[in-house]
Amino acid sequence: MSQQAEIFAKYYKEYQERVAAMDLSSVADKLGLEKAEGGYLLPLYGRNYIASGKGLVEESGKKPDYMACIILARYLTLCPDEAPFMDEWAAFKDFKKTSHFTNVNYFNSDTERALAANFGGKMDDLKRACNALSGQPDDSGLSYDLVKRFQALPKISVLLLFNDVEGRFPAFGTVLFQKHTEYYLDPESIAVTSAYLVRSLKALAFEPAP
């Protein structure tokens, strides 16, 4: 196992242990969790996971991948004392705590540039993937070729914006977040949440079904 793989495995184990040690009933109402057999139901972009005293698993019993584990564990462990709701959309750079260049660079590379690189000139593929992931139209009035709203987590929606290649103008895509997102997630996990969306769309568009 490489050093990087060992680090990921260590963090993954720590995230699972933190969730397993939680009193999930104390955060269930604030985070919109539903009781499920053996724990609490926690959906991520429509895929259901179970949080319990054993940690996090998919409904099938399979362990979540590393990115999903980060998002779900931090959503649970960073639960705010009060559950705010602000339906206005905010760009990643507008959050007060996202100034660290590592988070901004990661958002730019794995969300914005990844959208343009994977879906520029492939609007039909992007639309099909959005529909498969239950993306919904949004009446925000933003002028883009494609605007889709996704339920990332029970209390957090995100908005995907995409303009396709047009003449000498390159493709551009980004993701907006409900303004209250920064009360539920830290900057790193906010960036991972949008990167996970892009990765999921890419898989639905271009990778063969298992």
PDB file of C-alpha atoms in Angstrom:
ATOM      1  CA  MET A   1       0.000   0.000   0.000  1.00  0.00           C
ATOM      2  CA  SER A   2       1.387   3.426  -0.966  1.00  0.00           C
ATOM      3  CA  GLN A   3       1.861   6.175   1.603  1.00  0.00           C
ATOM      4  CA  GLN A   4      -1.057   8.136   0.134  1.00  0.00           C
ATOM      5  CA  ALA A   5      -3.298   5.066   0.247  1.00  0.00           C
ATOM      6  CA  GLU A   6      -2.314   4.513   3.875  1.00  0.00           C
ATOM      7  CA  ILE A   7      -3.247   8.108   4.714  1.00  0.00           C
ATOM      8  CA  PHE A   8      -6.635   7.761   2.995  1.00  0.00           C
ATOM      9  CA  ALA A   9      -7.274   4.471   4.804  1.00  0.00           C
ATOM     10  CA  LYS A  10      -6.414   6.119   8.137  1.00  0.00           C
ATOM     11  CA  TYR A  11      -8.774   9.039   7.536  1.00  0.00           C
ATOM     12  CA  TYR A  12     -11.506   6.734   6.261  1.00  0.00           C
ATOM     13  CA  LYS A  13     -11.283   4.659   9.451  1.00  0.00           C
ATOM     14  CA  GLU A  14     -11.381   7.803  11.593  1.00  0.00           C
ATOM     15  CA  TYR A  15     -14.484   9.118   9.801  1.00  0.00           C
ATOM     16  CA  GLN A  16     -16.260   5.808  10.268  1.00  0.00           C
ATOM     17  CA  GLU A  17     -15.318   5.688  13.951  1.00  0.00           C
ATOM     18  CA  ARG A  18     -16.576   9.231  14.557  1.00  0.00           C
ATOM     19  CA  VAL A  19     -19.953   8.406  13.045  1.00  0.00           C
ATOM     20  CA  ALA A  20     -20.174   5.139  14.974  1.00  0.00           C
ATOM     21  CA  ALA A  21     -19.526   6.996  18.243  1.00  0.00           C
ATOM     22  CA  MET A  22     -22.227   9.629  17.657  1.00  0.00           C
ATOM     23  CA  ASP A  23     -25.620   9.892  19.285  1.00  0.00           C
ATOM     24  CA  LEU A  24     -27.377  10.136  15.925  1.00  0.00           C
ATOM     25  CA  SER A  25     -30.766  10.735  17.524  1.00  0.00           C
ATOM     26  CA  SER A  26     -29.470  14.110  18.767  1.00  0.00           C
ATOM     27  CA  VAL A  27     -28.863  15.402  15.224  1.00  0.00           C
ATOM     28  CA  ALA A  28     -31.570  13.553  13.271  1.00  0.00           C
ATOM     29  CA  ASP A  29     -34.163  16.344  13.258  1.00  0.00           C
ATOM     30  CA  LYS A  30     -31.663  19.119  12.525  1.00  0.00           C
ATOM     31  CA  LEU A  31     -30.162  17.205   9.588  1.00  0.00           C
ATOM     32  CA  GLY A  32     -33.386  15.792   8.152  1.00  0.00           C
ATOM     33  CA  LEU A  33     -32.524  12.151   8.844  1.00  0.00           C
ATOM     34  CA  GLU A  34     -35.195   9.472   8.691  1.00  0.00           C
ATOM     35  CA  LYS A  35     -35.216   6.411  10.939  1.00  0.00           C
ATOM     36  CA  ALA A  36     -34.294   3.240   9.119  1.00  0.00           C
ATOM     37  CA  GLU A  37     -33.730  -0.344  10.108  1.00  0.00           C
ATOM     38  CA  GLY A  38     -30.546  -0.389  12.142  1.00  0.00           C
ATOM     39  CA  GLY A  39     -29.921   3.357  12.033  1.00  0.00           C
ATOM     40  CA  TYR A  40     -30.787   6.507  10.085  1.00  0.00           C
ATOM     41  CA  LEU A  41     -31.290   7.023   6.371  1.00  0.00           C
ATOM     42  CA  LEU A  42     -28.902   9.564   4.850  1.00  0.00           C
ATOM     43  CA  PRO A  43     -29.208  10.178   1.079  1.00  0.00           C
ATOM     44  CA  LEU A  44     -26.403  11.673  -1.013  1.00  0.00           C
ATOM     45  CA  TYR A  45     -27.564  12.758  -4.480  1.00  0.00           C
ATOM     46  CA  GLY A  46     -30.382  10.244  -4.251  1.00  0.00           C
ATOM     47  CA  ARG A  47     -28.281   7.258  -3.196  1.00  0.00           C
ATOM     48  CA  ASN A  48     -29.271   6.052   0.255  1.00  0.00           C
ATOM     49  CA  TYR A  49     -26.780   5.330   3.012  1.00  0.00           C
ATOM     50  CA  ILE A  50     -27.370   4.110   6.549  1.00  0.00           C
ATOM     51  CA  ALA A  51     -25.677   5.820   9.501  1.00  0.00           C
ATOM     52  CA  SER A  52     -25.566   3.794  12.702  1.00  0.00           C
ATOM     53  CA  GLY A  53     -23.419   2.708  15.625  1.00  0.00           C
ATOM     54  CA  LYS A  54     -21.452   0.692  13.077  1.00  0.00           C
ATOM     55  CA  GLY A  55     -20.598   3.713  10.930  1.00  0.00           C
ATOM     56  CA  LEU A  56     -21.723   4.361   7.357  1.00  0.00           C
ATOM     57  CA  VAL A  57     -22.842   1.836   4.750  1.00  0.00           C
ATOM     58  CA  GLU A  58     -24.915   1.861   1.584  1.00  0.00           C
ATOM     59  CA  GLU A  59     -28.386   0.328   1.857  1.00  0.00           C
ATOM     60  CA  SER A  60     -26.930  -2.784   0.241  1.00  0.00           C
ATOM     61  CA  GLY A  61     -24.423  -3.079   3.086  1.00  0.00           C
ATOM     62  CA  LYS A  62     -21.479  -2.009   0.932  1.00  0.00           C
ATOM     63  CA  LYS A  63     -19.116   0.565   2.416  1.00  0.00           C
ATOM     64  CA  PRO A  64     -19.228   4.047   0.821  1.00  0.00           C
ATOM     65  CA  ASP A  65     -16.314   5.221  -1.273  1.00  0.00           C
ATOM     66  CA  TYR A  66     -13.873   7.724   0.196  1.00  0.00           C
ATOM     67  CA  MET A  67     -15.487  10.887  -1.202  1.00  0.00           C
ATOM     68  CA  ALA A  68     -18.967   9.863  -0.068  1.00  0.00           C
ATOM     69  CA  CYS A  69     -17.603   8.982   3.361  1.00  0.00           C
ATOM     70  CA  ILE A  70     -16.044  12.448   3.746  1.00  0.00           C
ATOM     71  CA  ILE A  71     -19.258  14.243   2.802  1.00  0.00           C
ATOM     72  CA  LEU A  72     -21.585  12.089   4.894  1.00  0.00           C
ATOM     73  CA  ALA A  73     -19.367  11.948   7.974  1.00  0.00           C
ATOM     74  CA  ARG A  74     -18.798  15.682   8.042  1.00  0.00           C
ATOM     75  CA  TYR A  75     -22.463  16.421   7.443  1.00  0.00           C
ATOM     76  CA  LEU A  76     -23.212  14.380  10.551  1.00  0.00           C
ATOM     77  CA  THR A  77     -20.349  15.511  12.779  1.00  0.00           C
ATOM     78  CA  LEU A  78     -20.528  19.225  11.900  1.00  0.00           C
ATOM     79  CA  CYS A  79     -24.249  19.504  12.644  1.00  0.00           C
ATOM     80  CA  PRO A  80     -24.933  23.117  13.735  1.00  0.00           C
ATOM     81  CA  ASP A  81     -26.614  23.950  17.045  1.00  0.00           C
ATOM     82  CA  GLU A  82     -29.382  25.599  15.056  1.00  0.00           C
ATOM     83  CA  ALA A  83     -30.512  24.542  11.599  1.00  0.00           C
ATOM     84  CA  PRO A  84     -30.566  27.691   9.429  1.00  0.00           C
ATOM     85  CA  PHE A  85     -32.280  27.898   6.053  1.00  0.00           C
ATOM     86  CA  MET A  86     -31.242  30.388   3.356  1.00  0.00           C
ATOM     87  CA  ASP A  87     -32.509  29.585  -0.113  1.00  0.00           C
ATOM     88  CA  GLU A  88     -30.326  32.184  -1.883  1.00  0.00           C
ATOM     89  CA  TRP A  89     -27.605  30.726  -4.075  1.00  0.00           C
ATOM     90  CA  ALA A  90     -23.936  31.368  -3.301  1.00  0.00           C
ATOM     91  CA  ALA A  91     -20.772  30.717  -5.297  1.00  0.00           C
ATOM     92  CA  PHE A  92     -18.034  28.725  -3.588  1.00  0.00           C
ATOM     93  CA  LYS A  93     -15.735  31.769  -3.442  1.00  0.00           C
ATOM     94  CA  ASP A  94     -18.444  33.769  -1.657  1.00  0.00           C
ATOM     95  CA  PHE A  95     -18.403  31.627   1.469  1.00  0.00           C
ATOM     96  CA  LYS A  96     -16.594  33.342   4.322  1.00  0.00           C
ATOM     97  CA  LYS A  97     -14.430  30.354   5.198  1.00  0.00           C
ATOM     98  CA  THR A  98     -13.247  29.272   1.750  1.00  0.00           C
ATOM     99  CA  SER A  99     -10.338  31.644   1.265  1.00  0.00           C
ATOM    100  CA  HIS A 100      -7.668  28.947   1.648  1.00  0.00           C
ATOM    101  CA  PHE A 101      -6.183  28.521  -1.816  1.00  0.00           C
ATOM    102  CA  THR A 102      -6.168  24.707  -1.564  1.00  0.00           C
ATOM    103  CA  ASN A 103      -9.962  24.596  -1.317  1.00  0.00           C
ATOM    104  CA  VAL A 104     -10.426  27.153  -4.100  1.00  0.00           C
ATOM    105  CA  ASN A 105      -7.987  25.341  -6.386  1.00  0.00           C
ATOM    106  CA  TYR A 106      -9.682  22.017  -5.731  1.00  0.00           C
ATOM    107  CA  PHE A 107     -13.103  23.494  -6.545  1.00  0.00           C
ATOM    108  CA  ASN A 108     -11.743  25.051  -9.732  1.00  0.00           C
ATOM    109  CA  SER A 109     -10.043  21.857 -10.915  1.00  0.00           C
ATOM    110  CA  ASP A 110     -12.490  19.149  -9.850  1.00  0.00           C
ATOM    111  CA  THR A 111     -15.753  21.033 -10.344  1.00  0.00           C
ATOM    112  CA  GLU A 112     -15.449  23.873 -12.870  1.00  0.00           C
ATOM    113  CA  ARG A 113     -12.656  22.651 -15.120  1.00  0.00           C
ATOM    114  CA  ALA A 114     -13.883  19.063 -14.864  1.00  0.00           C
ATOM    115  CA  LEU A 115     -17.346  20.085 -16.080  1.00  0.00           C
ATOM    116  CA  ALA A 116     -15.918  21.948 -19.065  1.00  0.00           C
ATOM    117  CA  ALA A 117     -13.427  19.205 -19.942  1.00  0.00           C
ATOM    118  CA  ASN A 118     -15.892  16.332 -19.722  1.00  0.00           C
ATOM    119  CA  PHE A 119     -19.018  17.924 -21.162  1.00  0.00           C
ATOM    120  CA  GLY A 120     -17.879  20.642 -23.568  1.00  0.00           C
ATOM    121  CA  GLY A 121     -19.587  19.823 -26.876  1.00  0.00           C
ATOM    122  CA  LYS A 122     -21.498  16.996 -25.182  1.00  0.00           C
ATOM    123  CA  MET A 123     -24.629  18.722 -23.955  1.00  0.00           C
ATOM    124  CA  ASP A 124     -26.867  15.732 -24.701  1.00  0.00           C
ATOM    125  CA  ASP A 125     -24.664  13.514 -22.536  1.00  0.00           C
ATOM    126  CA  LEU A 126     -24.809  16.030 -19.693  1.00  0.00           C
ATOM    127  CA  LYS A 127     -28.591  16.358 -19.925  1.00  0.00           C
ATOM    128  CA  ARG A 128     -29.009  12.596 -19.883  1.00  0.00           C
ATOM    129  CA  ALA A 129     -26.730  12.250 -16.861  1.00  0.00           C
ATOM    130  CA  CYS A 130     -28.549  15.055 -15.009  1.00  0.00           C
ATOM    131  CA  ASN A 131     -31.888  13.356 -15.594  1.00  0.00           C
ATOM    132  CA  ALA A 132     -30.495  10.028 -14.403  1.00  0.00           C
ATOM    133  CA  LEU A 133     -29.336  11.722 -11.188  1.00  0.00           C
ATOM    134  CA  SER A 134     -32.780  13.320 -10.675  1.00  0.00           C
ATOM    135  CA  GLY A 135     -31.670  16.838 -11.534  1.00  0.00           C
ATOM    136  CA  GLN A 136     -34.635  19.216 -11.622  1.00  0.00           C
ATOM    137  CA  PRO A 137     -35.294  22.423 -13.581  1.00  0.00           C
ATOM    138  CA  ASP A 138     -34.899  25.599 -11.550  1.00  0.00           C
ATOM    139  CA  ASP A 139     -36.649  28.947 -11.962  1.00  0.00           C
ATOM    140  CA  SER A 140     -33.702  30.987 -10.690  1.00  0.00           C
ATOM    141  CA  GLY A 141     -33.710  33.033 -13.897  1.00  0.00           C
ATOM    142  CA  LEU A 142     -29.993  32.494 -14.500  1.00  0.00           C
ATOM    143  CA  SER A 143     -29.055  32.642 -18.181  1.00  0.00           C
ATOM    144  CA  TYR A 144     -27.200  29.400 -18.952  1.00  0.00           C
ATOM    145  CA  ASP A 145     -27.647  26.669 -21.533  1.00  0.00           C
ATOM    146  CA  LEU A 146     -28.401  24.222 -18.724  1.00  0.00           C
ATOM    147  CA  VAL A 147     -29.555  24.867 -15.161  1.00  0.00           C
ATOM    148  CA  LYS A 148     -30.290  21.880 -12.928  1.00  0.00           C
ATOM    149  CA  ARG A 149     -31.001  21.637  -9.214  1.00  0.00           C
ATOM    150  CA  PHE A 150     -29.890  18.602  -7.211  1.00  0.00           C
ATOM    151  CA  GLN A 151     -30.651  17.498  -3.666  1.00  0.00           C
ATOM    152  CA  ALA A 152     -27.129  16.812  -2.435  1.00  0.00           C
ATOM    153  CA  LEU A 153     -28.004  16.101   1.203  1.00  0.00           C
ATOM    154  CA  PRO A 154     -31.286  16.319   3.140  1.00  0.00           C
ATOM    155  CA  LYS A 155     -30.733  19.998   4.025  1.00  0.00           C
ATOM    156  CA  ILE A 156     -28.546  21.047   1.095  1.00  0.00           C
ATOM    157  CA  SER A 157     -29.418  21.639  -2.550  1.00  0.00           C
ATOM    158  CA  VAL A 158     -26.916  22.619  -5.238  1.00  0.00           C
ATOM    159  CA  LEU A 159     -27.389  24.268  -8.620  1.00  0.00           C
ATOM    160  CA  LEU A 160     -25.417  23.167 -11.671  1.00  0.00           C
ATOM    161  CA  LEU A 161     -24.856  25.839 -14.330  1.00  0.00           C
ATOM    162  CA  PHE A 162     -23.416  25.038 -17.751  1.00  0.00           C
ATOM    163  CA  ASN A 163     -22.737  26.900 -20.965  1.00  0.00           C
ATOM    164  CA  ASP A 164     -21.636  24.788 -23.912  1.00  0.00           C
ATOM    165  CA  VAL A 165     -18.972  25.680 -26.463  1.00  0.00           C
ATOM    166  CA  GLU A 166     -20.171  28.455 -28.764  1.00  0.00           C
ATOM    167  CA  GLY A 167     -17.890  29.733 -31.495  1.00  0.00           C
ATOM    168  CA  ARG A 168     -14.679  30.950 -29.909  1.00  0.00           C
ATOM    169  CA  PHE A 169     -16.169  30.812 -26.421  1.00  0.00           C
ATOM    170  CA  PRO A 170     -15.184  27.671 -24.477  1.00  0.00           C
ATOM    171  CA  ALA A 171     -17.524  25.593 -22.363  1.00  0.00           C
ATOM    172  CA  PHE A 172     -17.999  26.722 -18.775  1.00  0.00           C
ATOM    173  CA  GLY A 173     -19.642  25.014 -15.845  1.00  0.00           C
ATOM    174  CA  THR A 174     -19.943  25.666 -12.142  1.00  0.00           C
ATOM    175  CA  VAL A 175     -21.990  24.716  -9.103  1.00  0.00           C
ATOM    176  CA  LEU A 176     -23.777  27.070  -6.707  1.00  0.00           C
ATOM    177  CA  PHE A 177     -24.785  26.185  -3.166  1.00  0.00           C
ATOM    178  CA  GLN A 178     -27.610  27.271  -0.901  1.00  0.00           C
ATOM    179  CA  LYS A 179     -26.191  30.037   1.263  1.00  0.00           C
ATOM    180  CA  HIS A 180     -26.699  28.085   4.481  1.00  0.00           C
ATOM    181  CA  THR A 181     -24.443  25.258   3.261  1.00  0.00           C
ATOM    182  CA  GLU A 182     -21.428  26.703   5.095  1.00  0.00           C
ATOM    183  CA  TYR A 183     -23.246  26.164   8.406  1.00  0.00           C
ATOM    184  CA  TYR A 184     -23.519  22.426   7.710  1.00  0.00           C
ATOM    185  CA  LEU A 185     -20.211  21.665   5.979  1.00  0.00           C
ATOM    186  CA  ASP A 186     -16.656  22.960   6.147  1.00  0.00           C
ATOM    187  CA  PRO A 187     -14.973  24.401   3.021  1.00  0.00           C
ATOM    188  CA  GLU A 188     -13.195  21.186   2.057  1.00  0.00           C
ATOM    189  CA  SER A 189     -16.323  19.063   2.215  1.00  0.00           C
ATOM    190  CA  ILE A 190     -18.332  21.704   0.322  1.00  0.00           C
ATOM    191  CA  ALA A 191     -15.802  21.454  -2.504  1.00  0.00           C
ATOM    192  CA  VAL A 192     -15.882  17.654  -2.316  1.00  0.00           C
ATOM    193  CA  THR A 193     -19.689  17.747  -2.535  1.00  0.00           C
ATOM    194  CA  SER A 194     -19.631  19.533  -5.899  1.00  0.00           C
ATOM    195  CA  ALA A 195     -16.716  17.424  -7.168  1.00  0.00           C
ATOM    196  CA  TYR A 196     -18.693  14.314  -6.244  1.00  0.00           C
ATOM    197  CA  LEU A 197     -21.606  15.599  -8.313  1.00  0.00           C
ATOM    198  CA  VAL A 198     -19.370  16.089 -11.358  1.00  0.00           C
ATOM    199  CA  ARG A 199     -17.804  12.661 -10.902  1.00  0.00           C
ATOM    200  CA  SER A 200     -21.256  11.078 -10.631  1.00  0.00           C
ATOM    201  CA  LEU A 201     -22.465  12.823 -13.789  1.00  0.00           C
ATOM    202  CA  LYS A 202     -19.351  11.731 -15.667  1.00  0.00           C
ATOM    203  CA  ALA A 203     -19.902   8.124 -14.604  1.00  0.00           C
ATOM    204  CA  LEU A 204     -23.557   8.193 -15.655  1.00  0.00           C
ATOM    205  CA  ALA A 205     -22.720   9.770 -19.008  1.00  0.00           C
ATOM    206  CA  PHE A 206     -19.702   7.786 -20.105  1.00  0.00           C
ATOM    207  CA  GLU A 207     -19.064   4.708 -17.981  1.00  0.00           C
ATOM    208  CA  PRO A 208     -20.839   1.400 -18.678  1.00  0.00           C
ATOM    209  CA  ALA A 209     -23.364   0.309 -16.070  1.00  0.00           C
ATOM    210  CA  PRO A 210     -21.949  -2.300 -13.660  1.00  0.00           C
TER     211      PRO A 210
END
